[in-house]
Amino acid sequence: MSPTRIKTLLPWLAALLVVCGAALQLRLQGRSWFCSCGNFRLWLAEAWSSETSQQLFDPYSFTHVLHGLAFYGLLAVVVPKLATRWRFVLAILMESLWEAIENTNLVIQRYRDMTAALGYEGDTIVNSLGDILACGFGFWMARALGWRRSLVLLILIETVLLVAIRDSMVLNILMLIYQFDGIKAWQSGN
């Protein structure tokens, strides 16, 4: 294999290794591979179902696309001279770390206490892998769109999520930091 071919493949292999490491870490944390309901779905349209965060993709997958958009912009500023394919590996690493942290008992309990996700049990490994894939998609989308169109897309997705499921990436972050009772009541439909 030529050195050029190795140089091209190395970032993809590194990203795959990171994803495999994330799956292993999630399994060691006790996460299940698939939904305990016995069904496997590529897409679950309901945001407030017991199968949310259990299937490959759900409405919250769009927030992970937004992570990819944000990571692309952040890494372009922080490490601008690093090749895009290596920035992609860093984005996948950051998303994988988030998936591991998000699925700790501490954060799962925080979601239950602070947000409208009262019965939240954490993600299945399949759902976490879907979230990482969605982040990667968002990263490459940001590269293709540029920062202005990526910002428009971010605002559009946030708005659609707010209307469709009464939640979004920004609300998710805010509610994890501080519980706003009015937002929690609105999300619950009260």
mmCIF file of C-alpha atoms in Angstrom:
data_model
loop_
_atom_site.group_PDB
_atom_site.id
_atom_site.type_symbol
_atom_site.label_atom_id
_atom_site.label_comp_id
_atom_site.label_asym_id
_atom_site.label_seq_id
_atom_site.Cartn_x
_atom_site.Cartn_y
_atom_site.Cartn_z
ATOM 1 C CA MET A 1 0.000 0.000 0.000
ATOM 2 C CA SER A 2 1.381 3.387 -0.958
ATOM 3 C CA PRO A 3 2.136 6.062 1.660
ATOM 4 C CA THR A 4 -0.468 8.316 0.019
ATOM 5 C CA ARG A 5 -3.131 5.624 0.333
ATOM 6 C CA ILE A 6 -2.217 5.058 3.998
ATOM 7 C CA LYS A 7 -2.350 8.806 4.659
ATOM 8 C CA THR A 8 -5.831 8.889 3.121
ATOM 9 C CA LEU A 9 -7.143 5.856 5.021
ATOM 10 C CA LEU A 10 -5.618 6.630 8.422
ATOM 11 C CA PRO A 11 -8.167 9.262 9.535
ATOM 12 C CA TRP A 12 -11.074 6.997 8.539
ATOM 13 C CA LEU A 13 -9.558 4.107 10.470
ATOM 14 C CA ALA A 14 -8.991 6.409 13.452
ATOM 15 C CA ALA A 15 -12.646 7.525 13.330
ATOM 16 C CA LEU A 16 -13.787 3.901 13.147
ATOM 17 C CA LEU A 17 -11.586 3.041 16.122
ATOM 18 C CA VAL A 18 -13.089 5.929 18.113
ATOM 19 C CA VAL A 19 -16.626 4.741 17.305
ATOM 20 C CA CYS A 20 -15.764 1.157 18.302
ATOM 21 C CA GLY A 21 -14.238 2.494 21.524
ATOM 22 C CA ALA A 22 -17.419 4.449 22.218
ATOM 23 C CA ALA A 23 -19.566 1.340 21.706
ATOM 24 C CA LEU A 24 -17.315 -0.632 24.054
ATOM 25 C CA GLN A 25 -17.417 2.115 26.698
ATOM 26 C CA LEU A 26 -21.204 2.319 26.497
ATOM 27 C CA ARG A 27 -21.462 -1.459 26.864
ATOM 28 C CA LEU A 28 -19.144 -1.330 29.896
ATOM 29 C CA GLN A 29 -21.487 1.306 31.357
ATOM 30 C CA GLY A 30 -24.277 -1.244 31.087
ATOM 31 C CA ARG A 31 -26.054 0.185 28.061
ATOM 32 C CA SER A 32 -28.090 -2.306 25.994
ATOM 33 C CA TRP A 33 -27.357 -2.750 22.311
ATOM 34 C CA PHE A 34 -31.007 -2.562 21.254
ATOM 35 C CA CYS A 35 -34.373 -1.471 22.573
ATOM 36 C CA SER A 36 -35.730 -3.824 25.245
ATOM 37 C CA CYS A 37 -39.071 -3.586 23.405
ATOM 38 C CA GLY A 38 -37.750 -6.164 20.934
ATOM 39 C CA ASN A 39 -38.273 -3.939 17.891
ATOM 40 C CA PHE A 40 -35.525 -2.440 15.747
ATOM 41 C CA ARG A 41 -36.423 0.656 13.769
ATOM 42 C CA LEU A 42 -34.246 2.865 11.650
ATOM 43 C CA TRP A 43 -36.425 5.869 12.523
ATOM 44 C CA LEU A 44 -38.809 6.629 15.388
ATOM 45 C CA ALA A 45 -40.811 9.799 14.764
ATOM 46 C CA GLU A 46 -42.134 10.195 18.312
ATOM 47 C CA ALA A 47 -40.070 12.381 20.654
ATOM 48 C CA TRP A 48 -41.847 11.432 23.868
ATOM 49 C CA SER A 49 -42.109 7.679 23.413
ATOM 50 C CA SER A 50 -40.595 4.959 25.596
ATOM 51 C CA GLU A 51 -38.639 4.008 22.447
ATOM 52 C CA THR A 52 -37.088 7.478 22.062
ATOM 53 C CA SER A 53 -33.294 7.158 22.378
ATOM 54 C CA GLN A 54 -33.728 3.416 21.886
ATOM 55 C CA GLN A 55 -33.901 3.190 18.082
ATOM 56 C CA LEU A 56 -31.208 4.129 15.541
ATOM 57 C CA PHE A 57 -32.590 7.602 14.762
ATOM 58 C CA ASP A 58 -35.281 9.734 16.415
ATOM 59 C CA PRO A 59 -36.144 13.451 16.442
ATOM 60 C CA TYR A 60 -33.191 14.093 18.767
ATOM 61 C CA SER A 61 -30.863 12.867 16.012
ATOM 62 C CA PHE A 62 -31.291 16.327 14.508
ATOM 63 C CA THR A 63 -29.650 17.852 17.602
ATOM 64 C CA HIS A 64 -26.628 15.650 16.900
ATOM 65 C CA VAL A 65 -26.519 16.939 13.319
ATOM 66 C CA LEU A 66 -26.288 20.365 14.970
ATOM 67 C CA HIS A 67 -23.382 19.108 17.100
ATOM 68 C CA GLY A 68 -21.593 18.284 13.838
ATOM 69 C CA LEU A 69 -22.262 21.757 12.440
ATOM 70 C CA ALA A 70 -20.977 23.337 15.654
ATOM 71 C CA PHE A 71 -17.918 21.079 15.906
ATOM 72 C CA TYR A 72 -16.964 21.885 12.317
ATOM 73 C CA GLY A 73 -17.041 25.609 13.071
ATOM 74 C CA LEU A 74 -15.306 25.290 16.426
ATOM 75 C CA LEU A 75 -12.497 23.114 15.072
ATOM 76 C CA ALA A 76 -12.038 25.359 12.030
ATOM 77 C CA VAL A 77 -11.297 28.186 14.478
ATOM 78 C CA VAL A 78 -9.303 26.227 17.080
ATOM 79 C CA VAL A 79 -7.158 24.081 14.748
ATOM 80 C CA PRO A 80 -7.446 25.734 11.317
ATOM 81 C CA LYS A 81 -4.262 24.193 9.917
ATOM 82 C CA LEU A 82 -5.284 20.638 10.763
ATOM 83 C CA ALA A 83 -6.551 18.730 7.729
ATOM 84 C CA THR A 84 -10.342 18.530 7.549
ATOM 85 C CA ARG A 85 -10.305 14.721 7.758
ATOM 86 C CA TRP A 86 -8.422 14.937 11.092
ATOM 87 C CA ARG A 87 -10.813 17.601 12.351
ATOM 88 C CA PHE A 88 -13.554 15.104 11.481
ATOM 89 C CA VAL A 89 -11.831 12.531 13.717
ATOM 90 C CA LEU A 90 -11.767 15.108 16.535
ATOM 91 C CA ALA A 91 -15.472 15.848 16.007
ATOM 92 C CA ILE A 92 -16.285 12.133 16.175
ATOM 93 C CA LEU A 93 -14.143 11.863 19.306
ATOM 94 C CA MET A 94 -15.966 14.782 20.958
ATOM 95 C CA GLU A 95 -19.372 13.353 20.052
ATOM 96 C CA SER A 96 -18.326 9.911 21.316
ATOM 97 C CA LEU A 97 -17.188 11.442 24.596
ATOM 98 C CA TRP A 98 -20.518 13.234 24.874
ATOM 99 C CA GLU A 99 -22.377 9.947 24.301
ATOM 100 C CA ALA A 100 -20.343 8.284 27.056
ATOM 101 C CA ILE A 101 -20.969 11.193 29.464
ATOM 102 C CA GLU A 102 -24.630 11.561 28.504
ATOM 103 C CA ASN A 103 -25.240 7.924 29.373
ATOM 104 C CA THR A 104 -23.726 7.967 32.850
ATOM 105 C CA ASN A 105 -26.171 7.464 35.708
ATOM 106 C CA LEU A 106 -25.461 11.011 36.909
ATOM 107 C CA VAL A 107 -26.480 12.669 33.633
ATOM 108 C CA ILE A 108 -29.443 10.325 33.081
ATOM 109 C CA GLN A 109 -30.742 11.309 36.525
ATOM 110 C CA ARG A 110 -30.106 14.979 35.720
ATOM 111 C CA TYR A 111 -32.253 14.630 32.579
ATOM 112 C CA ARG A 112 -35.019 13.065 34.668
ATOM 113 C CA ASP A 113 -34.829 15.779 37.332
ATOM 114 C CA MET A 114 -34.373 18.860 35.165
ATOM 115 C CA THR A 115 -36.215 18.191 31.912
ATOM 116 C CA ALA A 116 -39.571 16.833 30.816
ATOM 117 C CA ALA A 117 -37.903 13.465 30.065
ATOM 118 C CA LEU A 118 -39.272 11.879 33.221
ATOM 119 C CA GLY A 119 -38.889 8.230 32.202
ATOM 120 C CA TYR A 120 -35.577 8.664 30.402
ATOM 121 C CA GLU A 121 -33.413 5.559 30.789
ATOM 122 C CA GLY A 122 -30.469 6.601 28.623
ATOM 123 C CA ASP A 123 -29.610 5.628 25.070
ATOM 124 C CA THR A 124 -29.144 2.206 23.585
ATOM 125 C CA ILE A 125 -25.774 1.657 21.955
ATOM 126 C CA VAL A 126 -27.492 1.594 18.558
ATOM 127 C CA ASN A 127 -29.016 5.013 19.262
ATOM 128 C CA SER A 128 -25.662 6.410 20.406
ATOM 129 C CA LEU A 129 -24.052 5.108 17.221
ATOM 130 C CA GLY A 130 -26.842 6.788 15.240
ATOM 131 C CA ASP A 131 -26.160 10.026 17.128
ATOM 132 C CA ILE A 132 -22.447 9.807 16.301
ATOM 133 C CA LEU A 133 -23.324 9.158 12.648
ATOM 134 C CA ALA A 134 -25.691 12.167 12.676
ATOM 135 C CA CYS A 135 -22.888 14.321 14.099
ATOM 136 C CA GLY A 136 -20.540 13.166 11.340
ATOM 137 C CA PHE A 137 -23.193 13.996 8.760
ATOM 138 C CA GLY A 138 -23.567 17.480 10.266
ATOM 139 C CA PHE A 139 -19.798 17.981 10.163
ATOM 140 C CA TRP A 140 -19.577 17.247 6.428
ATOM 141 C CA MET A 141 -22.743 19.241 5.777
ATOM 142 C CA ALA A 142 -21.145 22.280 7.441
ATOM 143 C CA ARG A 143 -18.089 21.860 5.250
ATOM 144 C CA ALA A 144 -20.268 21.810 2.144
ATOM 145 C CA LEU A 145 -22.531 24.691 3.202
ATOM 146 C CA GLY A 146 -20.048 27.159 4.690
ATOM 147 C CA TRP A 147 -20.592 29.019 7.926
ATOM 148 C CA ARG A 148 -23.454 31.339 6.879
ATOM 149 C CA ARG A 149 -25.666 28.616 5.439
ATOM 150 C CA SER A 150 -24.736 26.324 8.328
ATOM 151 C CA LEU A 151 -25.911 29.002 10.771
ATOM 152 C CA VAL A 152 -29.184 29.344 8.847
ATOM 153 C CA LEU A 153 -29.600 25.556 8.917
ATOM 154 C CA LEU A 154 -28.897 25.478 12.663
ATOM 155 C CA ILE A 155 -31.547 28.132 13.327
ATOM 156 C CA LEU A 156 -34.008 26.370 11.025
ATOM 157 C CA ILE A 157 -33.535 22.961 12.700
ATOM 158 C CA GLU A 158 -33.781 24.504 16.184
ATOM 159 C CA THR A 159 -37.025 26.259 15.215
ATOM 160 C CA VAL A 160 -38.580 23.163 13.624
ATOM 161 C CA LEU A 161 -37.659 21.075 16.696
ATOM 162 C CA LEU A 162 -39.180 23.671 19.040
ATOM 163 C CA VAL A 163 -42.438 23.585 17.098
ATOM 164 C CA ALA A 164 -42.526 19.842 16.402
ATOM 165 C CA ILE A 165 -41.314 18.330 19.691
ATOM 166 C CA ARG A 166 -41.084 21.288 22.119
ATOM 167 C CA ASP A 167 -37.366 20.683 22.553
ATOM 168 C CA SER A 168 -34.106 21.519 20.813
ATOM 169 C CA MET A 169 -30.352 21.456 21.286
ATOM 170 C CA VAL A 170 -30.300 24.860 22.985
ATOM 171 C CA LEU A 171 -33.220 24.000 25.297
ATOM 172 C CA ASN A 172 -31.581 20.680 26.110
ATOM 173 C CA ILE A 173 -28.389 22.444 27.188
ATOM 174 C CA LEU A 174 -30.251 25.136 29.145
ATOM 175 C CA MET A 175 -32.418 22.624 30.975
ATOM 176 C CA LEU A 176 -29.436 20.478 31.929
ATOM 177 C CA ILE A 177 -27.743 23.517 33.463
ATOM 178 C CA TYR A 178 -30.758 25.043 35.188
ATOM 179 C CA GLN A 179 -34.371 23.948 35.468
ATOM 180 C CA PHE A 180 -36.765 26.522 34.103
ATOM 181 C CA ASP A 181 -40.154 25.465 35.448
ATOM 182 C CA GLY A 182 -42.048 27.374 32.741
ATOM 183 C CA ILE A 183 -40.106 25.622 29.967
ATOM 184 C CA LYS A 184 -40.557 22.240 31.640
ATOM 185 C CA ALA A 185 -44.331 22.851 31.911
ATOM 186 C CA TRP A 186 -44.484 23.960 28.255
ATOM 187 C CA GLN A 187 -42.551 20.882 27.150
ATOM 188 C CA SER A 188 -44.962 18.679 29.107
ATOM 189 C CA GLY A 189 -47.913 20.340 27.368
ATOM 190 C CA ASN A 190 -49.197 22.117 30.484
#
